[in-house]
mmCIF file with all atom_site columns, C-alpha atoms in Angstrom:
data_model
loop_
_atom_site.group_PDB
_atom_site.id
_atom_site.type_symbol
_atom_site.label_atom_id
_atom_site.label_alt_id
_atom_site.label_comp_id
_atom_site.label_asym_id
_atom_site.label_entity_id
_atom_site.label_seq_id
_atom_site.pdbx_PDB_ins_code
_atom_site.Cartn_x
_atom_site.Cartn_y
_atom_site.Cartn_z
_atom_site.occupancy
_atom_site.B_iso_or_equiv
_atom_site.pdbx_formal_charge
_atom_site.auth_seq_id
_atom_site.auth_comp_id
_atom_site.auth_asym_id
_atom_site.auth_atom_id
_atom_site.pdbx_PDB_model_num
ATOM 1  C CA . UNK A 1 1  ? 97.053  146.684 121.269 1.00 78.00 ? 1  UNK A CA 1
ATOM 2  C CA . UNK A 1 2  ? 94.196  148.402 123.258 1.00 78.00 ? 2  UNK A CA 1
ATOM 3  C CA . UNK A 1 3  ? 92.910  150.131 120.214 1.00 83.00 ? 3  UNK A CA 1
ATOM 4  C CA . UNK A 1 4  ? 92.956  146.756 118.046 1.00 85.00 ? 4  UNK A CA 1
ATOM 5  C CA . UNK A 1 5  ? 90.995  145.064 120.899 1.00 84.00 ? 5  UNK A CA 1
ATOM 6  C CA . UNK A 1 6  ? 88.482  147.953 121.309 1.00 84.00 ? 6  UNK A CA 1
ATOM 7  C CA . UNK A 1 7  ? 88.062  148.482 117.506 1.00 88.00 ? 7  UNK A CA 1
ATOM 8  C CA . UNK A 1 8  ? 88.181  144.899 116.212 1.00 88.00 ? 8  UNK A CA 1
ATOM 9  C CA . UNK A 1 9  ? 86.843  142.926 119.015 1.00 83.00 ? 9  UNK A CA 1
ATOM 10 C CA . UNK A 1 10 ? 84.692  145.449 120.962 1.00 82.00 ? 10 UNK A CA 1
ATOM 11 C CA . UNK A 1 11 ? 86.587  144.966 124.185 1.00 81.00 ? 11 UNK A CA 1
ATOM 12 C CA . UNK A 1 12 ? 86.309  147.430 127.027 1.00 78.00 ? 12 UNK A CA 1
ATOM 13 C CA . UNK A 1 13 ? 89.948  148.227 127.655 1.00 75.00 ? 13 UNK A CA 1
ATOM 14 C CA . UNK A 1 14 ? 91.420  149.345 131.029 1.00 71.00 ? 14 UNK A CA 1
ATOM 15 C CA . UNK A 1 15 ? 94.687  150.680 130.026 1.00 66.00 ? 15 UNK A CA 1
ATOM 16 C CA . UNK A 1 16 ? 97.127  151.470 132.880 1.00 67.00 ? 16 UNK A CA 1
ATOM 17 C CA . UNK A 1 17 ? 100.072 153.777 131.900 1.00 67.00 ? 17 UNK A CA 1
ATOM 18 C CA . UNK A 1 18 ? 102.724 155.122 134.021 1.00 73.00 ? 18 UNK A CA 1
ATOM 19 C CA . UNK A 1 19 ? 105.243 154.094 136.671 1.00 74.00 ? 19 UNK A CA 1
ATOM 20 C CA . UNK A 1 20 ? 102.597 153.844 139.527 1.00 80.00 ? 20 UNK A CA 1
ATOM 21 C CA . UNK A 1 21 ? 100.683 151.210 137.540 1.00 85.00 ? 21 UNK A CA 1
ATOM 22 C CA . UNK A 1 22 ? 103.842 149.169 137.012 1.00 90.00 ? 22 UNK A CA 1
ATOM 23 C CA . UNK A 1 23 ? 104.759 148.266 140.748 1.00 93.00 ? 23 UNK A CA 1
ATOM 24 C CA . UNK A 1 24 ? 104.147 144.765 141.975 1.00 94.00 ? 24 UNK A CA 1
ATOM 25 C CA . UNK A 1 25 ? 101.216 145.766 144.223 1.00 93.00 ? 25 UNK A CA 1
ATOM 26 C CA . UNK A 1 26 ? 99.496  147.790 141.260 1.00 92.00 ? 26 UNK A CA 1
ATOM 27 C CA . UNK A 1 27 ? 99.837  144.669 138.973 1.00 92.00 ? 27 UNK A CA 1
ATOM 28 C CA . UNK A 1 28 ? 98.394  142.341 141.725 1.00 92.00 ? 28 UNK A CA 1
ATOM 29 C CA . UNK A 1 29 ? 95.684  144.928 142.624 1.00 91.00 ? 29 UNK A CA 1
ATOM 30 C CA . UNK A 1 30 ? 94.677  145.201 138.867 1.00 88.00 ? 30 UNK A CA 1
ATOM 31 C CA . UNK A 1 31 ? 94.673  141.449 138.472 1.00 90.00 ? 31 UNK A CA 1
ATOM 32 C CA . UNK A 1 32 ? 92.464  141.091 141.657 1.00 91.00 ? 32 UNK A CA 1
ATOM 33 C CA . UNK A 1 33 ? 89.968  143.750 140.351 1.00 88.00 ? 33 UNK A CA 1
ATOM 34 C CA . UNK A 1 34 ? 89.693  142.037 137.059 1.00 87.00 ? 34 UNK A CA 1
ATOM 35 C CA . UNK A 1 35 ? 88.948  138.712 138.921 1.00 88.00 ? 35 UNK A CA 1
ATOM 36 C CA . UNK A 1 36 ? 86.216  140.480 140.787 1.00 88.00 ? 36 UNK A CA 1
ATOM 37 C CA . UNK A 1 37 ? 84.991  142.039 137.476 1.00 85.00 ? 37 UNK A CA 1
ATOM 38 C CA . UNK A 1 38 ? 84.900  138.674 135.754 1.00 84.00 ? 38 UNK A CA 1
ATOM 39 C CA . UNK A 1 39 ? 81.999  137.962 138.061 1.00 84.00 ? 39 UNK A CA 1
ATOM 40 C CA . UNK A 1 40 ? 80.382  141.353 138.717 1.00 81.00 ? 40 UNK A CA 1
ATOM 41 C CA . UNK A 1 41 ? 80.326  142.311 134.901 1.00 77.00 ? 41 UNK A CA 1
ATOM 42 C CA . UNK A 1 42 ? 79.788  138.609 133.691 1.00 73.00 ? 42 UNK A CA 1
ATOM 43 C CA . UNK A 1 43 ? 82.630  138.910 131.389 1.00 74.00 ? 43 UNK A CA 1
ATOM 44 C CA . UNK A 1 44 ? 82.890  136.204 128.764 1.00 75.00 ? 44 UNK A CA 1
ATOM 45 C CA . UNK A 1 45 ? 86.583  136.875 127.746 1.00 79.00 ? 45 UNK A CA 1
ATOM 46 C CA . UNK A 1 46 ? 89.408  138.323 129.738 1.00 82.00 ? 46 UNK A CA 1
ATOM 47 C CA . UNK A 1 47 ? 92.595  139.522 127.994 1.00 82.00 ? 47 UNK A CA 1
ATOM 48 C CA . UNK A 1 48 ? 95.709  140.189 130.057 1.00 85.00 ? 48 UNK A CA 1
ATOM 49 C CA . UNK A 1 49 ? 98.803  141.521 128.168 1.00 84.00 ? 49 UNK A CA 1
ATOM 50 C CA . UNK A 1 50 ? 102.064 142.114 130.104 1.00 86.00 ? 50 UNK A CA 1
ATOM 51 C CA . UNK A 1 51 ? 104.964 143.910 128.422 1.00 85.00 ? 51 UNK A CA 1
ATOM 52 C CA . UNK A 1 52 ? 107.997 143.826 130.581 1.00 89.00 ? 52 UNK A CA 1
ATOM 53 C CA . UNK A 1 53 ? 110.799 141.865 131.932 1.00 93.00 ? 53 UNK A CA 1
ATOM 54 C CA . UNK A 1 54 ? 110.862 138.431 133.368 1.00 94.00 ? 54 UNK A CA 1
ATOM 55 C CA . UNK A 1 55 ? 113.243 136.202 135.215 1.00 95.00 ? 55 UNK A CA 1
ATOM 56 C CA . UNK A 1 56 ? 113.482 132.974 137.086 1.00 92.00 ? 56 UNK A CA 1
ATOM 57 C CA . UNK A 1 57 ? 114.461 132.171 140.620 1.00 87.00 ? 57 UNK A CA 1
ATOM 58 C CA . UNK A 1 58 ? 114.900 128.975 142.616 1.00 85.00 ? 58 UNK A CA 1
ATOM 59 C CA . UNK A 1 59 ? 111.509 127.434 143.037 1.00 74.00 ? 59 UNK A CA 1
ATOM 60 C CA . UNK A 1 60 ? 109.639 127.939 146.388 1.00 72.00 ? 60 UNK A CA 1
ATOM 61 C CA . UNK A 1 61 ? 107.773 124.506 145.901 1.00 72.00 ? 61 UNK A CA 1
ATOM 62 C CA . UNK A 1 62 ? 108.475 121.217 144.207 1.00 75.00 ? 62 UNK A CA 1
ATOM 63 C CA . UNK A 1 63 ? 106.017 121.847 141.329 1.00 74.00 ? 63 UNK A CA 1
ATOM 64 C CA . UNK A 1 64 ? 108.488 123.055 138.813 1.00 70.00 ? 64 UNK A CA 1
ATOM 65 C CA . UNK A 1 65 ? 110.222 120.405 136.681 1.00 71.00 ? 65 UNK A CA 1
ATOM 66 C CA . UNK A 1 66 ? 113.458 122.543 136.254 1.00 80.00 ? 66 UNK A CA 1
ATOM 67 C CA . UNK A 1 67 ? 113.224 123.728 139.908 1.00 76.00 ? 67 UNK A CA 1
ATOM 68 C CA . UNK A 1 68 ? 112.726 127.420 138.952 1.00 87.00 ? 68 UNK A CA 1
ATOM 69 C CA . UNK A 1 69 ? 109.731 129.762 139.315 1.00 87.00 ? 69 UNK A CA 1
ATOM 70 C CA . UNK A 1 70 ? 109.389 132.235 136.347 1.00 91.00 ? 70 UNK A CA 1
ATOM 71 C CA . UNK A 1 71 ? 108.541 135.795 137.626 1.00 94.00 ? 71 UNK A CA 1
ATOM 72 C CA . UNK A 1 72 ? 107.448 139.003 136.282 1.00 95.00 ? 72 UNK A CA 1
ATOM 73 C CA . UNK A 1 73 ? 109.785 141.888 137.197 1.00 96.00 ? 73 UNK A CA 1
ATOM 74 C CA . UNK A 1 74 ? 107.716 144.970 138.118 1.00 94.00 ? 74 UNK A CA 1
ATOM 75 C CA . UNK A 1 75 ? 109.311 148.505 138.165 1.00 93.00 ? 75 UNK A CA 1
ATOM 76 C CA . UNK A 1 76 ? 109.812 148.232 141.880 1.00 94.00 ? 76 UNK A CA 1
ATOM 77 C CA . UNK A 1 77 ? 111.676 144.924 141.335 1.00 95.00 ? 77 UNK A CA 1
ATOM 78 C CA . UNK A 1 78 ? 109.403 143.087 143.732 1.00 96.00 ? 78 UNK A CA 1
ATOM 79 C CA . UNK A 1 79 ? 109.162 139.876 141.678 1.00 96.00 ? 79 UNK A CA 1
ATOM 80 C CA . UNK A 1 80 ? 105.844 138.179 141.130 1.00 95.00 ? 80 UNK A CA 1
ATOM 81 C CA . UNK A 1 81 ? 106.335 134.503 140.886 1.00 93.00 ? 81 UNK A CA 1
ATOM 82 C CA . UNK A 1 82 ? 104.262 132.471 138.640 1.00 91.00 ? 82 UNK A CA 1
ATOM 83 C CA . UNK A 1 83 ? 102.837 130.431 141.310 1.00 89.00 ? 83 UNK A CA 1
ATOM 84 C CA . UNK A 1 84 ? 101.387 133.497 142.850 1.00 90.00 ? 84 UNK A CA 1
ATOM 85 C CA . UNK A 1 85 ? 99.886  134.639 139.602 1.00 92.00 ? 85 UNK A CA 1
ATOM 86 C CA . UNK A 1 86 ? 98.366  131.163 139.188 1.00 90.00 ? 86 UNK A CA 1
ATOM 87 C CA . UNK A 1 87 ? 96.610  131.653 142.445 1.00 91.00 ? 87 UNK A CA 1
ATOM 88 C CA . UNK A 1 88 ? 95.064  134.920 141.632 1.00 91.00 ? 88 UNK A CA 1
ATOM 89 C CA . UNK A 1 89 ? 93.997  133.577 138.188 1.00 90.00 ? 89 UNK A CA 1
ATOM 90 C CA . UNK A 1 90 ? 92.374  130.730 139.963 1.00 90.00 ? 90 UNK A CA 1
ATOM 91 C CA . UNK A 1 91 ? 89.657  133.283 141.292 1.00 87.00 ? 91 UNK A CA 1
ATOM 92 C CA . UNK A 1 92 ? 88.569  134.280 138.035 1.00 86.00 ? 92 UNK A CA 1
ATOM 93 C CA . UNK A 1 93 ? 85.106  133.414 136.938 1.00 83.00 ? 93 UNK A CA 1
ATOM 94 C CA . UNK A 1 94 ? 85.386  129.749 135.612 1.00 79.00 ? 94 UNK A CA 1
ATOM 95 C CA . UNK A 1 95 ? 82.201  130.015 133.709 1.00 72.00 ? 95 UNK A CA 1
ATOM 96 C CA . UNK A 1 96 ? 83.445  132.859 131.127 1.00 54.00 ? 96 UNK A CA 1
ATOM 97 C CA . UNK A 1 97 ? 82.734  131.646 127.520 1.00 51.00 ? 97 UNK A CA 1
ATOM 98 C CA . UNK A 1 98 ? 79.853  129.447 128.576 1.00 46.00 ? 98 UNK A CA 1
ATOM 99 C CA . UNK A 1 99 ? 76.555  129.721 126.731 1.00 44.00 ? 99 UNK A CA 1
#
């Protein structure tokens, strides 16, 4: 995927490989770093690819129609709920892609 994005679409890719990069804290740190980069580097497009396990758990809030939060399952099994990911994504530069 990284090779395709770099060659075909001229993306700058930050490829994280290895068990240390697949923990909950490493995933969240990478998302926060990318949110900062979306401002600092004036990124016009951000591509996030996750290849791993997911699950669902009883929802923490009443915003889920089915009552469950979907979660990423990192290698350290500290679940990352979709509500938390949404909060982090909220901090990405909202003006990316603007002329």
